[in-house]
Structures are given as structure tokens and as C-alpha cells.
Amino acid sequence: NGQTRSRVARILNNGRLDTSFNPAPASGADGVVSAIAIQSDGRILIGGNFSSYNGVNRNGIARLNTDGSLDTSFNPGTGANGQVRTIKVDSQGRIILGGDFLVYNGVAANRIVRANGNGSIDGTFNPGIGANGSVYALGIAANDKIVLGGEFTAVNGVNRNRIAKLNVDGSVDVSFDPGSGVNNTVFDLIAETGGKV
């Protein structure tokens, strides 16, 4: 509505700009924001293809306070080395990222990673060699299992055409078997409470 906002803004329920959310209009994110998730405490996770937020280095992932300022208690280090396309937060407050990246804070993480609430990598989550193509969509299923969709054809060497489910430790959930899967890219999905996707 004619007011500068660098790639992230908050809109009131009447459609007007929420001026209490002001991510320093002269800076904000310096590149594409392609994913947003709201934590239970109201803080906002953004992902994308940016390298800084409000002039502070943040590669592909940042967390904002409720007023739009950078939350410096969330520090992903060197962050993601490629675009973050989707973000979800599980029931334990752990943050799952999917996208085009191959590394997260210096650790191999082929297109999917789980971070702790402070931005550090969650070492209890190990998807092996990860997905062999971009991850565009994530969903949190029962028991914090993770459903992912995208343009991959395998996850950790297991054939999964563009849709798969991971156990909470990152291993492929072989009880979820989509057979020949999907014949084109999955851009979005929802994991329903009843277990359907």
C-alpha cells in the first residue's frame, strides 16, 4: 500500500498494512522470501534465498520477533547454502527446513534438515544422503513424522517419486509406500490429523 517493506510484511485482517510490524523498511531481507512459519510464541521463521536480514548475515533462514526485528537468539551460523522453500515447526518446537540447499551451517544436509530452537542443527535427525531433488513442501504428521513433497525421486537411496514420509529420526518411513508415486513436482501438501496426506 505504498509503504516500503523489503520482502516481508504483516497485513491486518482488514487488508491494511500492520505498521507495528516493521522489519526496518530500508533493509529487511536482501533476497527472495519463499517460506514462512509462525511459532507458538508468535515469533516468525522466514526462509528463502537471502543472505542477510536487517544487515545481519542470515543465509536462507532467519527468525523475527513479533515486531519484525531480527531475533538474534536464533543463530543458524552459515545457514543454508541454497534456497529454503518450506519450513515447518513440530510439536517439540524443532524446525524442519526443505529446499534446494546441500549444506546447513557447514554440515551436509541434502535438501532437508532439522534445527533446534536456537538455530543449531539437530544431530538426532539423520536423513542420510537426503533427497536427490528439491523439497518444496513439508507436513508434520502424527508423532512428529515428516511428510515431504518435491521433485526428488529418492530419499536416502530409497525410491520415492516426489512424496515420502520420514520417521522422527530422519530415516525413511517404509510403512508409507506411495508405489510409483507422483509423475510431476509436488509443490504443496497437508498432513491431516487422521494420517492422510
Coordinates of C-alpha atoms in Angstrom, one line a residue:
N1 CA 0.0 0.0 0.0
G2 CA 2.8 2.4 -1.0
Q3 CA 4.9 1.8 2.1
T4 CA 8.4 0.2 1.7
R5 CA 8.7 -3.3 3.1
S6 CA 11.7 -5.4 2.0
R7 CA 10.1 -8.8 1.1
V8 CA 8.2 -9.4 4.3
A9 CA 5.2 -7.5 5.7
R10 CA 2.2 -8.2 8.0
I11 CA -1.3 -7.4 7.0
L12 CA -4.2 -6.7 9.3
N13 CA -7.5 -8.6 9.0
N14 CA -9.0 -5.6 7.1
G15 CA -6.2 -5.8 4.5
R16 CA -4.3 -2.8 5.7
L17 CA -0.6 -2.8 6.4
D18 CA 0.2 -3.6 10.1
T19 CA 2.6 -0.7 10.9
S20 CA 3.5 -2.3 14.3
F21 CA 5.4 -4.9 12.3
N22 CA 8.3 -3.0 10.7
P23 CA 11.4 -5.0 9.6
A24 CA 13.5 -1.9 9.1
P25 CA 12.0 -0.9 5.7
A26 CA 15.3 0.1 4.4
S27 CA 16.8 -3.4 4.7
G28 CA 14.6 -6.4 5.8
A29 CA 15.5 -9.5 3.7
D30 CA 18.0 -8.8 0.9
G31 CA 16.6 -11.6 -1.3
V32 CA 13.6 -13.8 -2.0
V33 CA 11.4 -15.0 0.9
S34 CA 9.7 -18.2 -0.1
A35 CA 8.6 -19.7 3.2
I36 CA 7.1 -18.5 6.5
A37 CA 6.2 -20.4 9.7
I38 CA 4.8 -19.0 12.9
Q39 CA 6.0 -20.5 16.2
S40 CA 3.6 -21.0 19.1
D41 CA 5.1 -17.9 20.8
G42 CA 4.4 -15.7 17.8
R43 CA 7.9 -15.4 16.5
I44 CA 8.2 -15.8 12.8
L45 CA 10.6 -18.0 10.8
I46 CA 11.4 -16.9 7.2
G47 CA 13.2 -18.9 4.6
G48 CA 14.3 -18.2 1.1
N49 CA 17.2 -17.1 -1.0
F50 CA 18.6 -14.2 1.0
S51 CA 22.0 -13.7 2.7
S52 CA 21.1 -11.1 5.3
Y53 CA 18.2 -9.6 7.3
N54 CA 18.4 -6.1 8.5
G55 CA 22.1 -6.1 7.6
V56 CA 22.9 -9.2 9.7
N57 CA 24.2 -12.3 7.9
R58 CA 21.5 -14.9 7.7
N59 CA 21.8 -17.3 4.8
G60 CA 18.4 -18.7 3.8
I61 CA 16.8 -18.8 7.3
A62 CA 16.1 -16.2 10.0
R63 CA 13.7 -15.8 12.9
L64 CA 11.9 -12.5 13.5
N65 CA 10.4 -11.1 16.7
T66 CA 6.7 -10.2 16.6
D67 CA 7.6 -6.6 15.7
G68 CA 9.6 -7.7 12.6
S69 CA 13.0 -7.2 14.1
L70 CA 15.6 -9.9 13.8
D71 CA 15.7 -12.4 16.7
T72 CA 19.4 -12.7 17.3
S73 CA 18.9 -15.6 19.8
F74 CA 18.2 -17.8 16.7
N75 CA 21.6 -18.2 15.0
P76 CA 21.9 -20.7 12.2
G77 CA 25.6 -19.9 11.7
T78 CA 26.4 -20.0 8.0
G79 CA 22.9 -21.2 7.4
A80 CA 21.7 -22.9 4.2
N81 CA 23.8 -22.8 1.0
G82 CA 20.8 -22.7 -1.3
Q83 CA 17.1 -21.7 -1.3
V84 CA 14.9 -22.7 1.7
R85 CA 11.5 -23.4 0.1
T86 CA 9.4 -24.7 3.0
I87 CA 9.5 -24.5 6.9
K88 CA 7.5 -26.4 9.5
V89 CA 7.7 -26.5 13.3
D90 CA 7.0 -29.8 15.0
S91 CA 5.3 -30.3 18.4
Q92 CA 8.7 -30.1 20.2
G93 CA 9.5 -26.7 18.7
R94 CA 12.1 -28.2 16.3
I95 CA 12.3 -26.5 12.9
I96 CA 12.3 -28.5 9.7
L97 CA 13.6 -26.9 6.5
G98 CA 13.3 -28.2 3.0
G99 CA 14.6 -26.7 -0.3
D100 CA 17.5 -26.7 -2.7
F101 CA 20.4 -26.5 -0.2
L102 CA 23.0 -29.1 0.2
V103 CA 24.7 -27.8 3.4
Y104 CA 23.4 -26.3 6.7
N105 CA 25.9 -24.5 8.9
G106 CA 28.8 -26.5 7.4
V107 CA 27.1 -29.9 7.7
A108 CA 25.9 -31.9 4.7
A109 CA 22.1 -31.7 4.6
N110 CA 20.8 -32.6 1.2
R111 CA 17.6 -30.6 0.9
I112 CA 16.2 -31.4 4.3
V113 CA 17.4 -30.6 7.8
R114 CA 16.0 -30.2 11.3
A115 CA 17.2 -27.4 13.5
N116 CA 16.9 -26.8 17.2
G117 CA 15.0 -23.7 18.6
N118 CA 18.3 -21.7 18.7
G119 CA 19.1 -22.4 15.0
S120 CA 21.7 -25.1 15.6
I121 CA 21.5 -28.3 13.7
D122 CA 19.6 -31.1 15.4
G123 CA 22.1 -34.0 15.5
T124 CA 19.4 -36.5 16.4
F125 CA 17.8 -36.1 12.9
N126 CA 19.7 -38.0 10.2
P127 CA 18.1 -38.4 6.8
G128 CA 21.3 -40.0 5.4
I129 CA 22.1 -38.7 1.9
G130 CA 18.7 -36.9 1.9
A131 CA 16.6 -36.1 -1.1
N132 CA 18.0 -36.3 -4.6
G133 CA 15.9 -33.3 -5.8
S134 CA 14.4 -30.2 -4.4
V135 CA 11.9 -30.3 -1.5
Y136 CA 9.1 -27.9 -2.0
A137 CA 6.6 -29.0 0.7
L138 CA 6.6 -30.3 4.2
G139 CA 3.9 -31.6 6.6
I140 CA 4.1 -32.7 10.2
A141 CA 2.2 -36.0 10.7
A142 CA 1.4 -37.9 13.9
N143 CA 4.3 -38.5 16.3
D144 CA 6.2 -35.7 14.5
K145 CA 6.9 -37.8 11.4
I146 CA 7.6 -35.6 8.4
V147 CA 5.9 -35.8 5.0
L148 CA 7.9 -34.2 2.2
G149 CA 7.0 -33.4 -1.4
G150 CA 9.0 -32.0 -4.3
E151 CA 10.8 -33.1 -7.4
F152 CA 13.0 -35.8 -5.9
T153 CA 12.8 -39.5 -6.9
A154 CA 14.7 -41.0 -3.9
V155 CA 15.2 -40.2 -0.3
N156 CA 18.4 -41.7 1.3
G157 CA 18.6 -44.1 -1.6
V158 CA 15.0 -45.3 -1.2
N159 CA 12.8 -44.8 -4.3
R160 CA 10.2 -42.3 -3.5
N161 CA 8.8 -40.4 -6.5
R162 CA 8.1 -36.9 -5.2
I163 CA 6.4 -37.8 -2.0
A164 CA 7.8 -39.6 1.1
K165 CA 7.5 -39.8 4.9
L166 CA 10.3 -39.8 7.4
N167 CA 10.4 -41.1 10.9
V168 CA 11.2 -38.7 13.7
D169 CA 14.9 -39.7 13.5
G170 CA 15.1 -38.8 9.8
S171 CA 15.0 -42.4 8.4
V172 CA 12.5 -43.2 5.6
D173 CA 9.2 -44.5 7.0
V174 CA 8.8 -47.6 4.8
S175 CA 5.3 -48.1 6.1
F176 CA 4.3 -45.1 3.9
D177 CA 4.7 -46.5 0.4
P178 CA 3.4 -44.4 -2.5
G179 CA 4.3 -47.1 -5.1
S180 CA 5.2 -45.3 -8.3
G181 CA 4.4 -42.0 -6.6
V182 CA 3.7 -38.8 -8.4
N183 CA 4.7 -38.1 -12.1
N184 CA 5.4 -34.4 -11.6
T185 CA 6.6 -32.0 -8.9
V186 CA 4.6 -31.8 -5.6
F187 CA 4.5 -28.1 -4.6
D188 CA 2.3 -28.3 -1.6
L189 CA 0.7 -30.8 0.8
I190 CA -1.1 -31.1 4.1
A191 CA -0.6 -33.9 6.6
E192 CA -4.1 -34.4 8.1
T193 CA -4.6 -35.3 11.7
G194 CA -6.1 -38.6 10.7
G195 CA -2.9 -39.6 9.0
K196 CA -4.0 -38.9 5.4
V197 CA -1.9 -36.6 3.2

